[in-house]
């Protein structure tokens, strides 16, 4: 029993051990199975995520492809729209051009009449002078304008070193070129106008673009065919009443071409007899065809018939040089007619001169006190004061005179500014007429009660001198007027002084640019020494000469105009600027002019000059360095 019990117990232990081992193995397999399941789930999850990512990437790529497709479609649509717009613009432009040409052919002009300012600008551009006769040679590019001008001036095309116009098979004239006659005694100026019908010069805009309305005579030059450009020029010239001459160039070349078409062979014709016969026949054919072609074109454009001059450059050059060239056609007649046109204009100039004499007579009466203007009404005075921003507490100084006298520069110097100080209010200056309306220039220091007025220059196309003074510029309102002149004392200055006397306005006669004039006198004296002492001596002599001549000239002019003698102040802008800035320059009358203006301002504050018993002491004793202190004293410093 004991053994049985022991065996049973051993069997039980073995069973338990086996069961434990089996249980452990089962757990191990279960754990391994769970781990395998987890690995499988993780792989499946990663596969699912990868699939989702792939799908998302594919979706994004599809969207990007769709966006690009839409962009491409939009770009194509925009390109198509732009193409349609461009095609429409071209269609409209062509239609406008055709309409303009149709109207032009019917005599309806596509150009606008230039304003007086545009005419003045065009005349300045061409350097127009009344004593000269201005020929413009215009037409389609390549017609030989430059070569013909050279022939008119007695020059060959290769005479570039003595001023011949440039010539070439390409478009050489891109801007208008001015060519005076080499002989200064001949009052002719030729203008080589850029060729029309090129990319740079549209033919139907040619006349206005080149300012052809200012010329005295226009030669319409063509080579191969008479075009709408030529019709446009002739139509506009007729509209502006400008004499025109239709000229066909390069006749010799065209005649030789006709001879070739007739079968002429120079190698066979050794004696030249056939050449003479064929040349005469070709010449007649060319002349007849040219005249008939121009006649037909003028008739189709509803324009009166007009002679066409047929010329060649070589015969024209021979005629100009007073030789007897062979084979001339219309060269002599063209030159004679052009000279006749110039003489006719000279007759018109004589009539104009008579008109100027009448004008001078009116100015003489003005100088004698016979005024062509009407005293302004109180309403007119108030209107002008309002325009000038007139204030009773300020002193208003107008600087008036002929154009180009340096008014703006002098005002800048009075105000302590250089011409370049535009950013702080300097008046505009230039070699052309910069002041076209009255400009108000207060002193940069608000404590100084001066206001300067830059009045438009008289004697220009914008401001006729004999109408310059009170009526046009309203100068009767100013407290003081500086009559500024540069080169000569004119009737404009006399008019200003006469009217100032009439209205009892204080005046100061000032001659500007003294330094320039003195240096010019030194040049006339042929001073070229490098020695400082010699230079100082020549400067001193030139300075005294300039001062003496200026004072005597003004004195004589005032006496001739029956105006009382009056001091003339001789100044330079740089010197005046230095005085204002309290430096120590070499002065002439700059300090005296400033002192007298200061005195005028003070006496006005104290009461008019005739009511003052003595001059304000602070002006002349130099005790104050400021131009105007709060108590109303003005001065120039002692150091100056």
Coordinates of C-alpha atoms in Angstrom, one line a residue:
X1 CA 0.0 0.0 0.0
X2 CA 2.8 2.2 0.8
X3 CA 4.4 1.5 -2.5
X4 CA 1.1 2.0 -4.2
X5 CA 0.6 5.3 -2.5
X6 CA 4.1 6.3 -3.4
X7 CA 3.6 5.2 -7.0
X8 CA 0.3 7.1 -7.1
X9 CA 1.9 10.1 -5.6
X10 CA 4.8 9.9 -8.1
X11 CA 2.3 9.5 -10.9
X12 CA 0.4 12.5 -9.6
X13 CA 3.6 14.6 -9.4
X14 CA 4.5 13.5 -12.9
X15 CA 1.0 14.3 -14.1
X16 CA 1.2 17.7 -12.4
X17 CA 4.6 18.3 -13.9
X18 CA 3.4 17.3 -17.3
X19 CA 0.3 19.4 -16.9
X20 CA 2.5 22.3 -15.8
X21 CA 4.8 21.8 -18.6
X22 CA 1.9 21.5 -21.0
X23 CA 0.3 24.6 -19.5
X24 CA 3.6 26.6 -19.8
X25 CA 4.0 25.4 -23.4
X26 CA 0.4 26.3 -24.1
X27 CA 0.9 29.8 -22.6
X28 CA 4.1 30.1 -24.6
X29 CA 2.4 29.2 -27.8
X30 CA -0.5 31.5 -26.9
X31 CA 1.9 34.3 -26.3
X32 CA 3.7 33.6 -29.5
X33 CA 0.4 33.4 -31.3
X34 CA -0.6 36.8 -29.8
X35 CA 2.7 38.3 -30.8
X36 CA 2.2 36.9 -34.3
X37 CA -1.3 38.3 -34.4
X38 CA 0.0 41.7 -33.3
X39 CA 2.7 41.7 -35.9
X40 CA 0.2 40.8 -38.5
X41 CA -2.1 43.5 -37.3
X42 CA 0.7 46.1 -37.3
X43 CA 1.7 45.0 -40.9
X44 CA -2.0 45.2 -41.9
X45 CA -2.2 48.7 -40.3
X46 CA 0.9 49.9 -42.0
X47 CA -0.3 48.5 -45.2
X48 CA -3.6 50.3 -44.7
X49 CA -1.8 53.6 -43.9
X50 CA 0.5 53.2 -46.9
X51 CA -2.6 52.6 -49.0
X52 CA -4.2 55.7 -47.6
X53 CA -1.0 57.7 -48.1
X54 CA -0.7 56.4 -51.7
X55 CA -4.4 57.3 -52.3
X56 CA -3.8 60.8 -50.8
X57 CA -0.7 61.4 -52.9
X58 CA -2.6 60.2 -55.9
X59 CA -5.4 62.6 -55.1
X60 CA -3.0 65.5 -54.6
X61 CA -1.3 64.7 -57.8
X62 CA -4.6 64.6 -59.6
X63 CA -5.6 67.9 -58.1
X64 CA -2.3 69.4 -59.1
X65 CA -2.7 68.1 -62.6
X66 CA -6.2 69.5 -62.7
X67 CA -4.9 72.9 -61.5
X68 CA -2.2 72.9 -64.1
X69 CA -4.8 71.9 -66.7
X70 CA -7.0 74.7 -65.6
X71 CA -4.1 77.2 -65.7
X72 CA -3.1 76.0 -69.1
X73 CA -6.7 76.4 -70.2
X74 CA -6.9 79.9 -68.7
X75 CA -3.6 80.8 -70.2
X76 CA -4.8 79.6 -73.6
X77 CA -8.0 81.5 -73.2
X78 CA -6.1 84.6 -72.1
X79 CA -3.8 84.2 -75.1
X80 CA -6.7 83.8 -77.4
X81 CA -8.4 86.9 -75.8
X82 CA -5.1 88.9 -76.1
X83 CA -4.8 87.8 -79.7
X84 CA -8.4 88.9 -80.3
X85 CA -7.7 92.2 -78.6
X86 CA -4.5 92.7 -80.6
X87 CA -6.3 91.8 -83.8
X88 CA -9.1 94.2 -82.9
X89 CA -6.6 97.0 -82.2
X90 CA -4.8 96.3 -85.4
X91 CA -8.2 96.3 -87.2
X92 CA -9.2 99.5 -85.5
X93 CA -5.8 101.1 -86.2
X94 CA -6.0 100.1 -89.9
X95 CA -9.5 101.3 -90.1
X96 CA -8.5 104.6 -88.5
X97 CA -5.6 105.0 -90.8
X98 CA -7.8 104.2 -93.9
X99 CA -10.4 106.6 -92.6
X100 CA -7.8 109.3 -92.0
X101 CA -6.3 108.7 -95.5
X102 CA -9.8 108.8 -97.0
X103 CA -10.6 112.0 -95.2
X104 CA -7.2 113.3 -96.2
X105 CA -7.9 112.5 -99.8
X106 CA -11.2 114.3 -99.6
X107 CA -9.6 117.3 -98.0
X108 CA -10.7 116.5 -94.4
X109 CA -7.5 117.0 -92.3
X110 CA -6.6 114.5 -89.6
X111 CA -4.3 117.0 -87.9
X112 CA -5.1 119.7 -85.3
X113 CA -4.1 123.3 -85.8
X114 CA -1.1 123.9 -83.7
X115 CA -1.4 126.3 -80.8
X116 CA 0.7 129.5 -80.7
X117 CA 2.8 127.9 -78.0
X118 CA 3.4 124.9 -80.3
X119 CA 4.3 127.2 -83.2
X120 CA 6.8 129.1 -80.9
X121 CA 8.3 125.8 -79.8
X122 CA 8.7 124.6 -83.4
X123 CA 10.3 127.9 -84.4
X124 CA 12.8 127.7 -81.5
X125 CA 13.6 124.1 -82.5
X126 CA 14.4 125.1 -86.1
X127 CA 16.2 128.3 -85.0
X128 CA 13.9 130.4 -87.1
X129 CA 15.0 133.9 -88.0
X130 CA 13.0 136.5 -89.7
X131 CA 15.8 137.7 -91.9
X132 CA 16.4 134.2 -93.4
X133 CA 14.4 132.0 -95.8
X134 CA 13.7 128.5 -94.5
X135 CA 13.4 125.7 -97.0
X136 CA 12.2 122.3 -95.8
X137 CA 12.9 119.3 -98.0
X138 CA 10.3 116.6 -97.1
X139 CA 9.0 113.3 -98.4
X140 CA 9.2 109.6 -98.3
X141 CA 12.4 108.0 -96.9
X142 CA 15.0 107.2 -99.6
X143 CA 14.0 109.9 -102.0
X144 CA 17.4 111.7 -102.0
X145 CA 16.6 114.7 -99.8
X146 CA 20.1 114.9 -98.3
X147 CA 21.8 114.7 -101.7
X148 CA 19.5 117.4 -103.2
X149 CA 20.2 119.7 -100.2
X150 CA 24.0 119.2 -100.7
X151 CA 23.5 120.2 -104.4
X152 CA 21.5 123.3 -103.5
X153 CA 24.3 124.3 -101.2
X154 CA 27.0 123.7 -103.8
X155 CA 28.4 120.7 -102.1
X156 CA 29.0 117.1 -103.1
X157 CA 27.9 114.2 -100.8
X158 CA 31.5 113.4 -99.9
X159 CA 32.2 117.0 -98.7
X160 CA 31.3 115.9 -95.1
X161 CA 34.3 117.8 -93.7
X162 CA 32.8 121.1 -94.9
X163 CA 29.2 120.5 -93.7
X164 CA 27.6 118.3 -96.3
X165 CA 24.5 116.4 -95.2
X166 CA 25.1 112.7 -94.6
X167 CA 23.8 110.3 -97.3
X168 CA 23.4 106.6 -97.4
X169 CA 21.3 103.7 -98.8
X170 CA 19.8 103.3 -95.3
X171 CA 17.7 105.8 -93.3
X172 CA 20.4 108.3 -92.2
X173 CA 18.2 111.3 -91.3
X174 CA 16.4 110.4 -88.0
X175 CA 16.0 113.9 -86.7
X176 CA 15.6 117.2 -88.5
X177 CA 19.0 118.7 -89.6
X178 CA 19.6 122.4 -90.2
X179 CA 22.0 123.4 -93.0
X180 CA 22.7 127.1 -93.6
X181 CA 24.2 128.1 -96.9
X182 CA 28.0 127.9 -96.8
X183 CA 28.1 131.5 -98.2
X184 CA 26.8 133.6 -95.3
X185 CA 25.7 136.3 -97.7
X186 CA 22.9 134.0 -99.1
X187 CA 20.0 134.1 -96.7
X188 CA 18.9 130.5 -97.2
X189 CA 18.6 127.8 -94.6
X190 CA 17.9 124.2 -95.7
X191 CA 16.3 121.6 -93.5
X192 CA 16.7 117.9 -94.1
X193 CA 13.4 116.4 -92.7
X194 CA 13.4 112.7 -91.6
X195 CA 11.8 110.5 -94.3
X196 CA 8.1 109.6 -93.8
X197 CA 6.8 106.1 -94.3
X198 CA 9.4 104.4 -92.1
X199 CA 8.9 102.6 -88.8
X200 CA 10.1 105.7 -87.1
X201 CA 7.9 108.3 -89.0
X202 CA 4.4 107.1 -89.8
X203 CA 3.4 108.7 -93.0
X204 CA -0.1 110.0 -92.1
X205 CA 1.2 111.8 -89.0
X206 CA 4.2 113.2 -90.8
X207 CA 3.3 116.9 -91.2
X208 CA 2.5 117.8 -87.5
X209 CA 5.2 115.5 -86.1
X210 CA 7.9 117.4 -88.0
X211 CA 6.4 120.9 -87.3
X212 CA 6.4 121.7 -91.0
X213 CA 3.9 124.5 -90.5
X214 CA 6.7 126.9 -89.5
X215 CA 8.7 126.8 -92.8
X216 CA 8.6 129.5 -95.5
X217 CA 8.6 127.0 -98.3
X218 CA 8.4 123.2 -98.6
X219 CA 9.9 121.0 -101.3
X220 CA 7.9 117.8 -101.7
X221 CA 10.5 115.4 -103.0
X222 CA 9.7 111.9 -104.4
X223 CA 11.7 109.3 -106.3
X224 CA 9.7 106.4 -107.6
X225 CA 6.0 107.1 -107.1
X226 CA 3.8 109.9 -105.8
X227 CA 2.3 108.7 -102.5
X228 CA -0.4 109.6 -100.0
X229 CA 2.4 111.1 -97.9
X230 CA 3.1 113.6 -100.6
X231 CA -0.6 114.3 -100.9
X232 CA -0.8 114.8 -97.1
X233 CA 2.1 117.3 -97.2
X234 CA 0.6 119.3 -100.1
X235 CA -2.9 119.3 -98.5
X236 CA -1.6 120.6 -95.2
X237 CA 0.7 123.2 -96.9
X238 CA -2.3 124.4 -98.8
X239 CA -4.2 124.6 -95.5
X240 CA -1.4 126.6 -93.9
X241 CA -0.8 128.7 -97.0
X242 CA 2.8 127.5 -97.4
X243 CA 4.3 127.6 -100.9
X244 CA 5.2 124.1 -102.2
X245 CA 7.4 122.8 -105.0
X246 CA 6.9 119.2 -106.2
X247 CA 10.3 117.8 -107.2
X248 CA 11.1 114.4 -108.7
X249 CA 14.7 113.4 -108.0
X250 CA 17.3 111.1 -109.6
X251 CA 16.1 111.8 -113.1
X252 CA 19.4 110.7 -114.7
X253 CA 19.1 107.2 -113.0
X254 CA 15.5 106.8 -114.1
X255 CA 16.3 107.8 -117.7
X256 CA 19.2 105.3 -117.9
X257 CA 16.8 102.6 -116.6
X258 CA 14.3 103.4 -119.4
X259 CA 17.2 103.2 -121.9
X260 CA 18.0 99.7 -120.7
X261 CA 14.4 98.7 -121.0
X262 CA 14.6 100.0 -124.6
X263 CA 17.4 97.5 -125.2
X264 CA 20.4 99.9 -125.2
X265 CA 23.7 98.1 -124.9
X266 CA 26.8 100.3 -124.4
X267 CA 29.1 97.5 -125.5
X268 CA 27.5 97.4 -129.0
X269 CA 27.1 101.2 -129.4
X270 CA 30.8 102.2 -129.9
X271 CA 30.2 105.5 -131.5
X272 CA 27.5 106.7 -129.0
X273 CA 25.0 107.7 -131.8
X274 CA 22.4 105.2 -130.6
X275 CA 22.9 106.4 -127.0
X276 CA 22.1 110.0 -127.9
X277 CA 18.9 109.0 -129.7
X278 CA 17.7 106.6 -127.0
X279 CA 18.6 109.1 -124.3
X280 CA 16.4 111.8 -125.8
X281 CA 13.6 109.4 -126.3
X282 CA 13.9 108.0 -122.8
X283 CA 14.1 111.5 -121.3
X284 CA 10.9 112.5 -123.1
X285 CA 9.1 109.4 -122.0
X286 CA 10.3 109.9 -118.4
X287 CA 9.2 113.5 -118.3
X288 CA 5.8 112.8 -119.9
X289 CA 5.1 109.8 -117.5
X290 CA 6.2 111.8 -114.4
X291 CA 4.1 114.9 -115.2
X292 CA 1.0 112.7 -116.1
X293 CA 1.4 110.6 -112.9
X294 CA 1.5 113.7 -110.6
X295 CA -1.4 115.3 -112.5
X296 CA -3.5 112.1 -112.1
X297 CA -2.6 111.9 -108.4
X298 CA -3.5 115.5 -107.7
X299 CA -6.8 115.2 -109.6
X300 CA -7.7 112.0 -107.6
X301 CA -7.0 114.0 -104.4
X302 CA -9.2 116.9 -105.5
X303 CA -6.2 119.2 -105.6
X304 CA -5.4 121.8 -108.2
X305 CA -2.8 120.9 -110.8
X306 CA 0.7 121.9 -109.9
X307 CA 4.0 121.8 -111.8
X308 CA 6.5 119.0 -111.1
X309 CA 10.2 119.9 -111.4
X310 CA 12.3 117.0 -112.7
X311 CA 15.9 117.2 -111.6
X312 CA 19.2 115.4 -111.0
X313 CA 21.7 116.2 -108.4
X314 CA 24.8 116.5 -110.6
X315 CA 23.2 119.0 -113.0
X316 CA 21.8 120.9 -110.0
X317 CA 25.2 121.1 -108.5
X318 CA 26.6 122.4 -111.8
X319 CA 23.9 125.1 -112.0
X320 CA 24.5 126.2 -108.4
X321 CA 28.2 126.5 -109.2
X322 CA 27.3 128.6 -112.3
X323 CA 28.6 126.1 -114.8
X324 CA 26.7 124.9 -117.9
X325 CA 25.9 121.3 -117.3
X326 CA 24.6 119.1 -120.0
X327 CA 21.2 117.4 -119.9
X328 CA 19.5 119.8 -117.6
X329 CA 15.7 119.4 -117.3
X330 CA 14.1 121.7 -114.7
X331 CA 17.1 122.5 -112.5
X332 CA 17.4 126.1 -113.6
X333 CA 13.7 126.8 -113.4
X334 CA 13.5 125.3 -109.9
X335 CA 16.3 127.5 -108.6
X336 CA 14.9 130.6 -110.3
X337 CA 11.4 129.9 -108.8
X338 CA 12.9 129.3 -105.3
X339 CA 14.8 132.6 -105.5
X340 CA 11.7 134.3 -106.7
X341 CA 9.8 132.9 -103.7
X342 CA 12.5 134.2 -101.3
X343 CA 12.3 137.7 -103.0
X344 CA 8.5 137.7 -102.6
X345 CA 8.9 137.0 -98.9
X346 CA 11.4 139.8 -98.6
X347 CA 8.7 142.1 -99.9
X348 CA 6.4 140.8 -97.2
X349 CA 9.2 141.4 -94.7
X350 CA 9.4 145.0 -95.9
X351 CA 5.7 145.4 -95.2
X352 CA 6.3 143.9 -91.8
X353 CA 9.1 146.3 -91.2
X354 CA 6.7 149.1 -91.9
X355 CA 4.4 147.7 -89.3
X356 CA 7.3 147.6 -86.9
X357 CA 8.0 151.3 -87.6
X358 CA 4.4 152.0 -86.7
X359 CA 4.9 150.0 -83.5
X360 CA 8.0 151.9 -82.7
X361 CA 6.0 155.1 -83.2
X362 CA 3.5 153.9 -80.6
X363 CA 6.4 153.1 -78.3
X364 CA 7.8 156.6 -78.8
X365 CA 4.4 158.1 -77.8
X366 CA 4.5 155.7 -74.8
X367 CA 7.9 157.1 -73.8
X368 CA 6.5 160.7 -74.1
X369 CA 3.7 159.9 -71.7
X370 CA 1.0 159.1 -74.2
X371 CA -0.3 156.0 -72.6
X372 CA -2.0 153.2 -74.6
X373 CA -3.3 151.7 -71.4
X374 CA -6.3 152.5 -69.2
X375 CA -6.0 153.2 -65.5
X376 CA -7.1 150.0 -63.7
X377 CA -10.4 150.2 -61.9
X378 CA -10.6 149.5 -58.1
X379 CA -12.1 146.1 -58.9
X380 CA -9.2 145.3 -61.2
X381 CA -6.7 146.4 -58.5
X382 CA -8.3 144.2 -55.9
X383 CA -8.3 141.2 -58.3
X384 CA -4.6 141.6 -59.0
X385 CA -3.8 142.0 -55.3
X386 CA -5.7 138.9 -54.6
X387 CA -3.8 137.0 -57.3
X388 CA -0.5 138.3 -55.9
X389 CA -1.5 137.5 -52.3
X390 CA -0.8 141.1 -51.4
X391 CA -0.5 141.7 -47.6
X392 CA -0.3 145.2 -46.0
X393 CA 2.4 144.0 -43.5
X394 CA 4.8 143.0 -46.2
X395 CA 7.0 144.8 -48.8
X396 CA 6.2 143.6 -52.3
X397 CA 9.1 144.0 -54.9
X398 CA 8.5 143.2 -58.6
X399 CA 11.5 142.4 -60.8
X400 CA 10.5 143.3 -64.4
X401 CA 12.2 143.7 -67.7
X402 CA 13.1 142.1 -71.0
X403 CA 13.2 138.3 -71.2
X404 CA 16.6 136.7 -70.5
X405 CA 17.9 139.5 -68.2
X406 CA 18.4 137.2 -65.2
X407 CA 15.4 138.1 -63.1
X408 CA 15.0 134.7 -61.5
X409 CA 18.7 134.4 -60.7
X410 CA 18.7 137.9 -59.1
X411 CA 15.7 137.1 -57.0
X412 CA 17.3 133.9 -55.8
X413 CA 20.4 135.9 -54.8
X414 CA 18.3 138.5 -52.9
X415 CA 16.7 135.6 -51.0
X416 CA 20.1 134.0 -50.1
X417 CA 19.6 131.1 -52.5
X418 CA 21.5 129.6 -55.3
X419 CA 19.8 128.7 -58.6
X420 CA 20.2 125.0 -57.8
X421 CA 18.3 125.3 -54.5
X422 CA 15.1 124.3 -56.1
X423 CA 14.2 122.0 -53.2
X424 CA 14.1 125.0 -50.8
X425 CA 12.1 127.3 -53.1
X426 CA 14.6 128.8 -55.5
X427 CA 13.0 130.4 -58.6
X428 CA 13.4 128.3 -61.8
X429 CA 16.2 129.5 -64.2
X430 CA 17.3 128.5 -67.7
X431 CA 18.6 129.5 -71.1
X432 CA 15.0 129.4 -72.4
X433 CA 12.0 131.4 -71.2
X434 CA 11.3 129.7 -67.9
X435 CA 9.0 132.3 -66.3
X436 CA 5.7 132.4 -68.3
X437 CA 3.4 133.4 -65.4
X438 CA 4.1 135.7 -62.4
X439 CA 5.8 133.8 -59.6
X440 CA 5.6 134.8 -55.9
X441 CA 8.8 134.2 -54.0
X442 CA 8.6 135.1 -50.2
X443 CA 11.8 135.3 -48.3
X444 CA 12.9 131.9 -46.9
X445 CA 13.1 133.5 -43.4
X446 CA 9.5 134.2 -42.4
X447 CA 10.8 137.0 -40.1
X448 CA 11.9 139.1 -43.2
X449 CA 8.8 140.9 -44.6
X450 CA 10.0 140.8 -48.3
X451 CA 8.1 139.2 -51.1
X452 CA 9.7 139.1 -54.5
X453 CA 7.8 138.7 -57.7
X454 CA 9.4 137.1 -60.8
X455 CA 7.5 138.8 -63.6
X456 CA 7.4 137.1 -67.0
X457 CA 10.0 138.6 -69.4
X458 CA 8.8 141.2 -71.9
X459 CA 9.7 141.1 -75.5
X460 CA 8.9 137.4 -76.1
X461 CA 6.2 135.8 -78.2
X462 CA 4.3 135.2 -75.0
X463 CA 4.6 138.8 -73.7
X464 CA 4.8 141.6 -76.3
X465 CA 6.9 144.4 -74.8
X466 CA 4.7 147.3 -75.6
X467 CA 1.7 145.6 -73.8
X468 CA 3.9 144.4 -71.0
X469 CA 3.4 146.7 -68.1
X470 CA 0.3 147.5 -66.1
X471 CA -2.5 146.0 -68.2
X472 CA -1.0 142.5 -68.6
X473 CA 1.1 142.1 -65.5
X474 CA -0.8 144.3 -63.0
X475 CA 2.4 146.0 -61.8
X476 CA 0.5 149.0 -60.4
X477 CA 0.0 147.2 -57.1
X478 CA 3.6 146.7 -56.1
X479 CA 5.5 148.8 -53.5
X480 CA 8.7 148.9 -55.5
X481 CA 9.8 147.8 -59.0
X482 CA 13.3 146.8 -60.1
X483 CA 13.8 147.4 -63.8
X484 CA 16.4 144.8 -64.7
X485 CA 18.3 144.7 -68.0
X486 CA 21.3 142.7 -69.3
X487 CA 22.6 143.9 -72.6
X488 CA 20.9 147.1 -73.7
X489 CA 18.4 149.5 -72.2
X490 CA 15.2 149.1 -74.3
X491 CA 11.8 150.7 -74.9
X492 CA 10.3 148.1 -72.6
X493 CA 12.4 149.5 -69.8
X494 CA 11.4 153.1 -70.7
X495 CA 7.7 152.0 -70.7
X496 CA 8.1 150.5 -67.2
X497 CA 9.8 153.7 -65.9
X498 CA 7.2 156.0 -67.6
X499 CA 4.3 154.1 -66.1
X500 CA 5.9 153.9 -62.7
X501 CA 6.3 157.6 -62.8
X502 CA 2.7 157.9 -63.7
X503 CA 1.6 155.7 -60.8
X504 CA 4.2 157.1 -58.4
X505 CA 5.9 153.8 -57.8
X506 CA 9.6 153.8 -56.7
X507 CA 11.9 152.2 -59.3
X508 CA 15.4 150.9 -59.3
X509 CA 17.3 150.5 -62.6
X510 CA 19.6 147.5 -62.3
X511 CA 22.1 146.0 -64.8
X512 CA 22.7 142.4 -64.2
X513 CA 25.5 139.9 -65.0
X514 CA 28.3 142.5 -64.5
X515 CA 30.9 139.8 -64.0
X516 CA 30.2 138.2 -67.3
X517 CA 30.3 141.6 -69.2
X518 CA 33.6 142.5 -67.5
X519 CA 35.2 139.3 -68.5
X520 CA 33.9 139.7 -72.1
X521 CA 35.6 143.2 -72.2
X522 CA 38.8 141.6 -70.9
X523 CA 38.6 139.1 -73.8
X524 CA 38.1 142.0 -76.3
X525 CA 41.2 143.5 -74.8
X526 CA 43.0 140.2 -75.7
X527 CA 44.1 139.7 -72.2
X528 CA 45.8 136.3 -72.0
X529 CA 48.5 136.9 -69.4
X530 CA 49.0 134.4 -66.6
X531 CA 50.5 137.0 -64.4
X532 CA 48.2 137.9 -61.5
X533 CA 49.2 141.6 -61.4
X534 CA 48.5 141.9 -65.1
X535 CA 45.2 140.2 -64.7
X536 CA 44.2 142.5 -61.9
X537 CA 45.2 145.5 -63.9
X538 CA 43.2 144.4 -66.9
X539 CA 40.2 143.5 -64.7
X540 CA 40.3 147.0 -63.1
X541 CA 40.4 148.7 -66.6
X542 CA 37.6 146.5 -67.9
X543 CA 35.5 147.1 -64.8
X544 CA 35.8 150.9 -65.0
X545 CA 35.0 150.8 -68.7
X546 CA 31.9 148.7 -68.2
X547 CA 30.6 150.9 -65.4
X548 CA 31.2 154.1 -67.3
X549 CA 29.6 152.8 -70.5
X550 CA 26.6 151.4 -68.6
X551 CA 25.9 154.6 -66.7
X552 CA 26.3 156.8 -69.8
X553 CA 24.1 154.5 -71.9
X554 CA 21.2 154.7 -69.3
X555 CA 21.7 158.4 -68.9
X556 CA 21.4 158.9 -72.7
X557 CA 18.3 156.7 -73.0
X558 CA 16.6 158.5 -70.1
X559 CA 17.4 161.8 -71.7
X560 CA 16.1 160.8 -75.1
X561 CA 12.8 159.6 -73.5
X562 CA 12.5 162.9 -71.5
X563 CA 12.7 161.0 -68.2
X564 CA 14.7 162.5 -65.3
X565 CA 18.2 161.0 -64.8
X566 CA 18.2 158.1 -62.4
X567 CA 21.0 156.0 -60.8
X568 CA 21.7 152.6 -62.4
X569 CA 22.9 149.9 -60.0
X570 CA 25.4 147.5 -61.5
X571 CA 25.4 144.0 -59.9
X572 CA 26.4 140.4 -60.3
X573 CA 24.3 137.6 -58.9
X574 CA 27.1 135.7 -57.2
X575 CA 28.3 138.9 -55.5
X576 CA 24.8 139.8 -54.4
X577 CA 24.4 136.3 -52.9
X578 CA 27.7 136.8 -51.0
X579 CA 26.5 140.2 -49.6
X580 CA 23.2 138.7 -48.5
X581 CA 25.1 135.9 -46.8
X582 CA 27.4 138.5 -45.1
X583 CA 30.6 137.6 -46.9
X584 CA 33.2 140.0 -48.2
X585 CA 33.1 139.9 -52.1
X586 CA 34.4 142.4 -54.6
X587 CA 31.3 144.6 -54.9
X588 CA 30.2 147.3 -57.3
X589 CA 26.7 148.5 -56.4
X590 CA 25.3 145.4 -54.6
X591 CA 25.5 146.9 -51.1
X592 CA 24.0 150.2 -52.1
X593 CA 21.1 148.5 -53.9
X594 CA 20.3 146.4 -50.8
X595 CA 20.6 149.4 -48.5
X596 CA 18.3 151.5 -50.8
X597 CA 15.7 148.7 -51.0
X598 CA 15.9 148.4 -47.2
X599 CA 15.4 152.1 -46.8
X600 CA 12.4 152.0 -49.2
X601 CA 10.9 149.3 -47.1
X602 CA 11.5 151.2 -43.8
X603 CA 10.1 154.5 -45.1
X604 CA 7.0 152.7 -46.3
X605 CA 6.5 151.4 -42.8
X606 CA 7.1 154.8 -41.3
X607 CA 5.3 156.7 -44.0
X608 CA 6.1 157.5 -47.6
X609 CA 9.6 158.8 -48.3
X610 CA 8.5 162.4 -49.0
X611 CA 7.0 162.5 -45.5
X612 CA 10.2 161.4 -43.7
X613 CA 12.6 164.1 -42.4
X614 CA 15.7 161.8 -42.4
X615 CA 16.8 158.4 -43.6
X616 CA 16.5 155.5 -41.0
X617 CA 19.9 155.5 -39.4
X618 CA 20.0 151.7 -38.9
X619 CA 20.1 151.3 -42.7
X620 CA 23.5 152.9 -43.2
X621 CA 25.3 152.7 -40.0
X622 CA 25.7 148.9 -40.3
X623 CA 25.0 148.3 -36.6
X624 CA 22.6 145.4 -37.3
X625 CA 23.4 142.2 -39.1
X626 CA 19.8 141.1 -39.6
X627 CA 17.9 142.3 -42.6
X628 CA 14.8 142.9 -40.5
X629 CA 14.4 142.8 -36.8
X630 CA 11.1 142.6 -34.9
X631 CA 11.2 146.4 -34.4
X632 CA 11.4 147.0 -38.1
X633 CA 15.0 147.9 -38.7
X634 CA 17.0 146.6 -41.7
X635 CA 20.7 146.7 -42.1
X636 CA 23.8 145.3 -43.7
X637 CA 26.5 144.2 -41.3
X638 CA 29.7 146.3 -40.7
X639 CA 31.9 143.5 -41.9
X640 CA 30.5 143.9 -45.4

